[in-house]
mmCIF file of C-alpha atoms in Angstrom:
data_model
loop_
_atom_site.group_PDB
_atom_site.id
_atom_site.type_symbol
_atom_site.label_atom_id
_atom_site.label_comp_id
_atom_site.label_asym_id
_atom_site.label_seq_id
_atom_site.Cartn_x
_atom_site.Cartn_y
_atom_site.Cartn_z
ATOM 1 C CA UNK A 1 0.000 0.000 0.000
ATOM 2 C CA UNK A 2 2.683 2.309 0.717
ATOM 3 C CA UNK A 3 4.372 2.160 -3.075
ATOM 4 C CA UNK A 4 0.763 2.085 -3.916
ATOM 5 C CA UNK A 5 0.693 5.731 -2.325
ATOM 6 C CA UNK A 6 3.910 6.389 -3.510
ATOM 7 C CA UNK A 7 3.600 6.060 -7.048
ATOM 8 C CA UNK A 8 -0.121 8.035 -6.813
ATOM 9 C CA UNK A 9 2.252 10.640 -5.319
ATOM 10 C CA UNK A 10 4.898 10.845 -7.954
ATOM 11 C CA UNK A 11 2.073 10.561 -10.831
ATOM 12 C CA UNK A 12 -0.085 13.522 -9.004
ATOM 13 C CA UNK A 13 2.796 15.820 -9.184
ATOM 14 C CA UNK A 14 3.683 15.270 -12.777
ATOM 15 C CA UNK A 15 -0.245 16.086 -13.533
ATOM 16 C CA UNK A 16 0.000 19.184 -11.569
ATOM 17 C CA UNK A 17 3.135 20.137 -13.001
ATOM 18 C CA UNK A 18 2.430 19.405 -16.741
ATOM 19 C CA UNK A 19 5.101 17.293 -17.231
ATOM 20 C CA UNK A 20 4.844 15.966 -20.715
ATOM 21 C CA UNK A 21 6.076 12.618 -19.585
ATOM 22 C CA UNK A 22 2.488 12.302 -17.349
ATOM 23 C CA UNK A 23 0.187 9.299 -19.060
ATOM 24 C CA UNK A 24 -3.112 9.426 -17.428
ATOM 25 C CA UNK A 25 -3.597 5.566 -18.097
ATOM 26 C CA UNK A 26 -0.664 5.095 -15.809
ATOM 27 C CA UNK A 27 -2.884 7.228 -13.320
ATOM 28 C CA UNK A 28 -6.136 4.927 -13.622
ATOM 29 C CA UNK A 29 -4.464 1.483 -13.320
ATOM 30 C CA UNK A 30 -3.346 3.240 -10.531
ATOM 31 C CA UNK A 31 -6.513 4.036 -9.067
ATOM 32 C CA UNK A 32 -7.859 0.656 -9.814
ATOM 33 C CA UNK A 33 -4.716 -1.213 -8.189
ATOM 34 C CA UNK A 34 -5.760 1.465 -5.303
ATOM 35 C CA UNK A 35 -8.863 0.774 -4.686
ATOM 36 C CA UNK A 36 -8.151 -2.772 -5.074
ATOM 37 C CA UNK A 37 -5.941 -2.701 -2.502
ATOM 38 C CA UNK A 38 -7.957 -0.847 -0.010
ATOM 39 C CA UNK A 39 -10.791 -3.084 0.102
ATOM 40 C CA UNK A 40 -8.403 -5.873 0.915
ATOM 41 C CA UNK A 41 -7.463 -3.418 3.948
ATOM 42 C CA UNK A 42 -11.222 -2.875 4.653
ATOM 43 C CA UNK A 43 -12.031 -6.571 4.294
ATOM 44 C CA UNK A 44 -9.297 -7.768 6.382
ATOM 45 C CA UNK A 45 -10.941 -6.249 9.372
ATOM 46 C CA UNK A 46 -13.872 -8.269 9.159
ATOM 47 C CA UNK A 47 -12.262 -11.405 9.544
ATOM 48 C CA UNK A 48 -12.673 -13.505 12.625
ATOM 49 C CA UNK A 49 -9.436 -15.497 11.154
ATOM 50 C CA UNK A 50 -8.141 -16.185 7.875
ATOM 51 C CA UNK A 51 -10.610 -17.487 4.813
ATOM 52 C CA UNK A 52 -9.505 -18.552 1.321
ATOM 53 C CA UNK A 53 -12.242 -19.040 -1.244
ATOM 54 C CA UNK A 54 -10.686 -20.528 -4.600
ATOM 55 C CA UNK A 55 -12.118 -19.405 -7.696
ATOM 56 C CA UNK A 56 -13.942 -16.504 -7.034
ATOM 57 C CA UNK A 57 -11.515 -13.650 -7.672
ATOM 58 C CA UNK A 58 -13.010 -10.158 -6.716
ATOM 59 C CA UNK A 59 -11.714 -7.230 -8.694
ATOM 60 C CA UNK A 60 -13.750 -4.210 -7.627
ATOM 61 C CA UNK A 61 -14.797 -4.140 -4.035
ATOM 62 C CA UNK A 62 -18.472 -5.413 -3.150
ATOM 63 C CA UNK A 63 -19.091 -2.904 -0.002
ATOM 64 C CA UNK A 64 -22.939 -3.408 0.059
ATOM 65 C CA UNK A 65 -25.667 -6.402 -0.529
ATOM 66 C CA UNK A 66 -27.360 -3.561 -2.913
ATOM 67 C CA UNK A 67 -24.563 -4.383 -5.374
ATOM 68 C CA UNK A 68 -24.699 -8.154 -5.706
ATOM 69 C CA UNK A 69 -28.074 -8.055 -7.913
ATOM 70 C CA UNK A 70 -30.160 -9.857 -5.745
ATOM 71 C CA UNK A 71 -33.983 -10.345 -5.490
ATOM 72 C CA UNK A 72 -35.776 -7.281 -3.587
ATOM 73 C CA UNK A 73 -37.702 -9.434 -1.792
ATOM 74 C CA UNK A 74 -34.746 -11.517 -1.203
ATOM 75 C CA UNK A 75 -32.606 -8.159 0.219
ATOM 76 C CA UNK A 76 -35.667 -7.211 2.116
ATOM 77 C CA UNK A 77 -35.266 -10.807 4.109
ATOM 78 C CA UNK A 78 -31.327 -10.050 4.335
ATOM 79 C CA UNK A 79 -31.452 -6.783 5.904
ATOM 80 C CA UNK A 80 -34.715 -7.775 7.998
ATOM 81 C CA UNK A 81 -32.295 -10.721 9.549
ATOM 82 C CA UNK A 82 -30.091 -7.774 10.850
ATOM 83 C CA UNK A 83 -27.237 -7.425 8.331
ATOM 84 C CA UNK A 84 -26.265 -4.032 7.196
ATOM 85 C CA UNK A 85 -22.930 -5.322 4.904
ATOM 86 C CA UNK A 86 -21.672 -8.202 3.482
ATOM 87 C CA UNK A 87 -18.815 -10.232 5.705
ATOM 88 C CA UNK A 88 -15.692 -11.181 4.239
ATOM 89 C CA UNK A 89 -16.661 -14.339 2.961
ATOM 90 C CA UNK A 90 -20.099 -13.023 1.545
ATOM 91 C CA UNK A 91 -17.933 -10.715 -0.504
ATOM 92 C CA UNK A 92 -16.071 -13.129 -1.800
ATOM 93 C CA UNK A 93 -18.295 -16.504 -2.783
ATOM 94 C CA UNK A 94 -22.108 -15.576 -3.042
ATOM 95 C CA UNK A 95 -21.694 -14.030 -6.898
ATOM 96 C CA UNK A 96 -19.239 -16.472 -7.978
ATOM 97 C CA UNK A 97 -21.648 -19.263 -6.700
ATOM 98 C CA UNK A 98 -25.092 -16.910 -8.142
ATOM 99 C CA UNK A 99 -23.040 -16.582 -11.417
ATOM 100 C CA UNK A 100 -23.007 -20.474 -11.686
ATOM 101 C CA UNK A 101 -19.541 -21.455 -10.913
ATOM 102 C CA UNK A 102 -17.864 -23.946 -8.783
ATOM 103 C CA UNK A 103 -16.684 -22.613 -5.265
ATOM 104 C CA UNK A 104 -14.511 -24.290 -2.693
ATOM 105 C CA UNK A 105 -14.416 -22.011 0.211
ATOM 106 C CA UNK A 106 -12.810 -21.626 3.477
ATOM 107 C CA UNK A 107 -14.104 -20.160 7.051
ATOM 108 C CA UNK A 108 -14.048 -20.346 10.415
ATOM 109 C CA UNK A 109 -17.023 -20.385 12.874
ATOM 110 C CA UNK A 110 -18.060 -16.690 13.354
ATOM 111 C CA UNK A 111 -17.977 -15.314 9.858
ATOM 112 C CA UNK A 112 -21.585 -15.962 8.489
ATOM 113 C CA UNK A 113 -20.720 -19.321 6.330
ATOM 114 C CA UNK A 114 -24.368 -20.175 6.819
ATOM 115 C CA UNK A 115 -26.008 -16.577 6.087
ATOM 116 C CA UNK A 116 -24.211 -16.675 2.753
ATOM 117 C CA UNK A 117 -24.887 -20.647 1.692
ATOM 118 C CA UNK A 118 -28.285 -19.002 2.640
ATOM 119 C CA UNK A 119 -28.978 -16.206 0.577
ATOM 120 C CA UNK A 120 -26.613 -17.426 -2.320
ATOM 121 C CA UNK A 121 -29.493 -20.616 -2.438
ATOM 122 C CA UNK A 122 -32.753 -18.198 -1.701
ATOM 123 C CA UNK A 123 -31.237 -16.089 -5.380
ATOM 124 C CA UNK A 124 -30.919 -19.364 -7.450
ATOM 125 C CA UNK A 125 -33.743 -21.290 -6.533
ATOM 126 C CA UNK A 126 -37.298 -21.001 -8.562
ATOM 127 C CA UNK A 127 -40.141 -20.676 -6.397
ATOM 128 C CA UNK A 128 -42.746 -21.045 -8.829
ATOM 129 C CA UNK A 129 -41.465 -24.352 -9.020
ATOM 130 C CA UNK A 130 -42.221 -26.971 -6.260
ATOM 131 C CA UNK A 131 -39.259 -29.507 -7.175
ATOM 132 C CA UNK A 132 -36.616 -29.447 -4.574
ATOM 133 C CA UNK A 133 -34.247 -27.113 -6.375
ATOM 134 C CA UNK A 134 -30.920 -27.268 -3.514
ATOM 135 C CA UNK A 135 -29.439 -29.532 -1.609
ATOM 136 C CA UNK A 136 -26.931 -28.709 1.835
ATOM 137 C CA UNK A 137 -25.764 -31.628 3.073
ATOM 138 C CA UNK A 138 -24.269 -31.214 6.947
ATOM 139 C CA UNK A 139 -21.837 -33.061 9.214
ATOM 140 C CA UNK A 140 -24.187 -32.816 12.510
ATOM 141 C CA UNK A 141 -28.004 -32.499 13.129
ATOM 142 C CA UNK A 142 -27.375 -29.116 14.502
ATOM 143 C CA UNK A 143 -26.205 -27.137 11.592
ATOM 144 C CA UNK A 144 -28.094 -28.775 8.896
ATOM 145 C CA UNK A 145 -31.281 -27.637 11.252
ATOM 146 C CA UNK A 146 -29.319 -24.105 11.726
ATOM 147 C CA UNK A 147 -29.006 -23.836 8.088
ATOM 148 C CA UNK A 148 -32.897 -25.006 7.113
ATOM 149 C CA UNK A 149 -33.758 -22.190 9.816
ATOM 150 C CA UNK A 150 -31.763 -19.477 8.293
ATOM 151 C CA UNK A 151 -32.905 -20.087 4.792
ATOM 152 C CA UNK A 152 -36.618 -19.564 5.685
ATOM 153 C CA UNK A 153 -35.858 -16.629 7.713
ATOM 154 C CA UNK A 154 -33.963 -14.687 5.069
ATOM 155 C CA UNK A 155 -36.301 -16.140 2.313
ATOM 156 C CA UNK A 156 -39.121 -15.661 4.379
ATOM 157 C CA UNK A 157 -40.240 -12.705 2.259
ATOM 158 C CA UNK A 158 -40.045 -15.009 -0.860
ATOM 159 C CA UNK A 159 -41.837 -18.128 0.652
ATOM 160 C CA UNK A 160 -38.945 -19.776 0.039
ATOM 161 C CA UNK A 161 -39.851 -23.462 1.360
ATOM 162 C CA UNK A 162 -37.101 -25.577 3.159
ATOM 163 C CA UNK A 163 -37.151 -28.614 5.242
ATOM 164 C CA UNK A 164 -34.315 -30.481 7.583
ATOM 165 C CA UNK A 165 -33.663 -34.024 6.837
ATOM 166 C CA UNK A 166 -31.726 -35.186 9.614
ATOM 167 C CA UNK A 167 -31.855 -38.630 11.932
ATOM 168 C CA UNK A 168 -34.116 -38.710 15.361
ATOM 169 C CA UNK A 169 -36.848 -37.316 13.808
ATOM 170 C CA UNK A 170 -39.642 -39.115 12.157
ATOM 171 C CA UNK A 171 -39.365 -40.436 8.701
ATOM 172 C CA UNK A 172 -43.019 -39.630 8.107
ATOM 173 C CA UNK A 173 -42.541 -36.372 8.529
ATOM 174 C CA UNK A 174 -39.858 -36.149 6.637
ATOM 175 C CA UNK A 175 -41.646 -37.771 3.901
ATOM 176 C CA UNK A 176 -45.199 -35.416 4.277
ATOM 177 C CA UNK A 177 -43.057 -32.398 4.156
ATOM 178 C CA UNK A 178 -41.153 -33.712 0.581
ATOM 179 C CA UNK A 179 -44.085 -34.886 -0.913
ATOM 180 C CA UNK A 180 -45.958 -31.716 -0.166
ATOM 181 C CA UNK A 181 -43.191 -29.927 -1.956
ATOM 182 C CA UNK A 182 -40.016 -28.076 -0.686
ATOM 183 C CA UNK A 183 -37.364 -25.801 -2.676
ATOM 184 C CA UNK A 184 -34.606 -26.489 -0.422
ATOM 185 C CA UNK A 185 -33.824 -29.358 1.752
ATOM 186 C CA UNK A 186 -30.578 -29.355 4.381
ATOM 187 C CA UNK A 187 -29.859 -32.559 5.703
ATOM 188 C CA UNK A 188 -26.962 -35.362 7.314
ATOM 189 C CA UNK A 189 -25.994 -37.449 4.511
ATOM 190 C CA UNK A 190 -27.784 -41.013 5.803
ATOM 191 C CA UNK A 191 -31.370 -39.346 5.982
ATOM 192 C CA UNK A 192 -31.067 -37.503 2.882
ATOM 193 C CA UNK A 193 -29.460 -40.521 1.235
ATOM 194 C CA UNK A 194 -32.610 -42.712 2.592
ATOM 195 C CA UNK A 195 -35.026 -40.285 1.680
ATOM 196 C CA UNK A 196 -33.837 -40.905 -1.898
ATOM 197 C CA UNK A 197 -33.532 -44.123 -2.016
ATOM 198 C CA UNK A 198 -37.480 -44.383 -0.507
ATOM 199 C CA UNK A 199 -37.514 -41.970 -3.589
ATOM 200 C CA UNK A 200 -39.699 -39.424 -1.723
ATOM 201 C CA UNK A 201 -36.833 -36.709 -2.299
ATOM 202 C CA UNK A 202 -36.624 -36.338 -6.320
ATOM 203 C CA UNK A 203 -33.720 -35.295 -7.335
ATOM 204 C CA UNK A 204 -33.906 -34.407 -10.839
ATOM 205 C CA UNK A 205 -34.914 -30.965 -10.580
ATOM 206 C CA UNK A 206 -31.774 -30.288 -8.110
ATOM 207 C CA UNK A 207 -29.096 -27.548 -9.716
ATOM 208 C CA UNK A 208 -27.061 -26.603 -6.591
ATOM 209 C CA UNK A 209 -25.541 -29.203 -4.294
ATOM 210 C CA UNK A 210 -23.456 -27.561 -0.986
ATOM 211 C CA UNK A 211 -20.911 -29.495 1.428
ATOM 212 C CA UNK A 212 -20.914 -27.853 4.553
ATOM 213 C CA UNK A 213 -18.344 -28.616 6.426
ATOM 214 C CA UNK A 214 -16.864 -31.326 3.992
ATOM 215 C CA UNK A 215 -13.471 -31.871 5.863
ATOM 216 C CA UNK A 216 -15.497 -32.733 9.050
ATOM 217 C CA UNK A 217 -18.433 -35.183 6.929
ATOM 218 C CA UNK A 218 -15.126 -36.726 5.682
ATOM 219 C CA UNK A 219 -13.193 -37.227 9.384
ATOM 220 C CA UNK A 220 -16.658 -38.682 10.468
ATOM 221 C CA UNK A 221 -16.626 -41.661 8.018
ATOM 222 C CA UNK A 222 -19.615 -39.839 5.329
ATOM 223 C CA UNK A 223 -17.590 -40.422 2.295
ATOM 224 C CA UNK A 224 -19.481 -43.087 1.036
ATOM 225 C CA UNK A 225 -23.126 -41.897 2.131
ATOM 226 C CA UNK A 226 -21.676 -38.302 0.373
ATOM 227 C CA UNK A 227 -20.753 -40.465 -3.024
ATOM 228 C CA UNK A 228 -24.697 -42.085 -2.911
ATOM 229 C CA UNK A 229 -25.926 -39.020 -2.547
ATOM 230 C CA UNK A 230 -24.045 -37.078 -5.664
ATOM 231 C CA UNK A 231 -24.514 -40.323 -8.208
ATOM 232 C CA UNK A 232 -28.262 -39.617 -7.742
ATOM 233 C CA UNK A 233 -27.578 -35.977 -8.732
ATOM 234 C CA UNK A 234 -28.201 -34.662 -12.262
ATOM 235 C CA UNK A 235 -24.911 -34.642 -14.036
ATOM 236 C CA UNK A 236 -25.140 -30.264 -15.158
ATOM 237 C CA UNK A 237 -24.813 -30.039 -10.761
ATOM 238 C CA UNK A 238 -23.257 -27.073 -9.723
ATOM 239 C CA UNK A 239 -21.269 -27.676 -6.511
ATOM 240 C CA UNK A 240 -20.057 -25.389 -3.447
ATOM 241 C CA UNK A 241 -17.499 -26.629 -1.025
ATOM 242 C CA UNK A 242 -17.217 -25.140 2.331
ATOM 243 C CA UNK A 243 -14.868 -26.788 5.065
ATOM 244 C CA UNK A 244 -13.292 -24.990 8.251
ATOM 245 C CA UNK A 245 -9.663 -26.168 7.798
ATOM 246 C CA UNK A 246 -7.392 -25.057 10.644
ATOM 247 C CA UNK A 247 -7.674 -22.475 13.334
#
């Protein structure tokens, strides 16, 4: 940052002065390097600890949720939850992910992982349609119910409808609330992986599959109930990868 500043010196001067040798492109790569630059400063003080999200480079800075395109009714859900601005990792993975690419992502607890699985899934999916559009699979009972929670309350203003598939609760619920219709469903691997084998959760209308938390699904012995899962997934999936990684 300081050469940054220093250069922006050196080229201000030769504007002021007239100095024939003075090209003003030199001045706005500058400025764009600059402002680069100082949202990295500015983001860096929103992070609880590090988080690396591969993928999804971010040229210009993204300072408010206004910017990212999103539904109205969708924002109106976002800054009814209580957010003002987008966290570090909001910034960095929700348009990448929107835009249709592949995101591996890493954070920490603390830094609004779920928030942003959340409203990146509430912008994709199609409520007119009743088909269960995305799919969150979860290491623990706890955040796959956090994350079905969050999604209605920030999509709340869009109806969005999601459900929690996880074991110790009943199966016939589980299989009222699919057949009735849900957008979203966020779930442990074994229940979502019987609910499709019972083939009460169809899966052919599903565009977005997320791993939350892959690194810890994979130290708990999930690979395999992971891989059932995915080879009953349409092959055009688009796929987000969050894990913690280390503290």
């Amino acid at each position: 940052m300081e050469a940054l500043l220093s250069q922006f010196t050196f080229l201000s001067d030769q504007a002021l002065q007239g100095n024939k040798n003075f090209d003003p492109s030199a001045m706005e790569d500058l400025m764009k390097l600059f402002e680069i630059e100082s949202y990295k400063a500015w983001a860096a003080l929103e992070l609880v600890e590090e988080k690396q999200v591969k993928g999804a480079e971010i040229t210009m800075p993204i300072l408010s949720f206004d910017q990212m395109g999103l539904k109205d009714d969708l924002l109106r859900g976002i800054y009814n939850y209580g957010f003002e601005k987008p966290s570090a990792i909001q910034q960095r993975a929700v348009m990448p992910i929107i835009n249709g690419r592949d995101v591996i992502a890493q954070a920490q607890s603390g830094t609004r992982k779920t928030s942003m699985i959340a409203l990146t899934i509430c912008q994709v999916v199609d409520t007119a349609s009743r088909e269960v559009q995305a799919l969150i699979l979860s290491p623990t009972r706890e955040l796959a119910s956090q994350t079905e929670k969050v999604i209605r309350t920030i999509g709340d203003f869009m109806n969005i409808q999601a459900h929690a598939c996880i074991g110790g609760k009943s199966v016939g619920e589980d299989i009222r609330k699919l057949e009735n219709g849900v957008h979203v469903v966020s779930g442990t691997p074994g229940r979502v992986c019987d609910m499709i084998k019972r083939r009460t959760l169809r899966t052919i209308a599903i565009k977005l599959l997320i791993l939350d938390e892959s690194d810890e699904m994979l130290s708990r012995g999930f690979k395999d109930q992971i891989y059932d899962v995915y080879r009953h997934l349409p092959p055009e999936l688009q796929l987000g990868n969050c894990f913690r990684g280390q503290k």
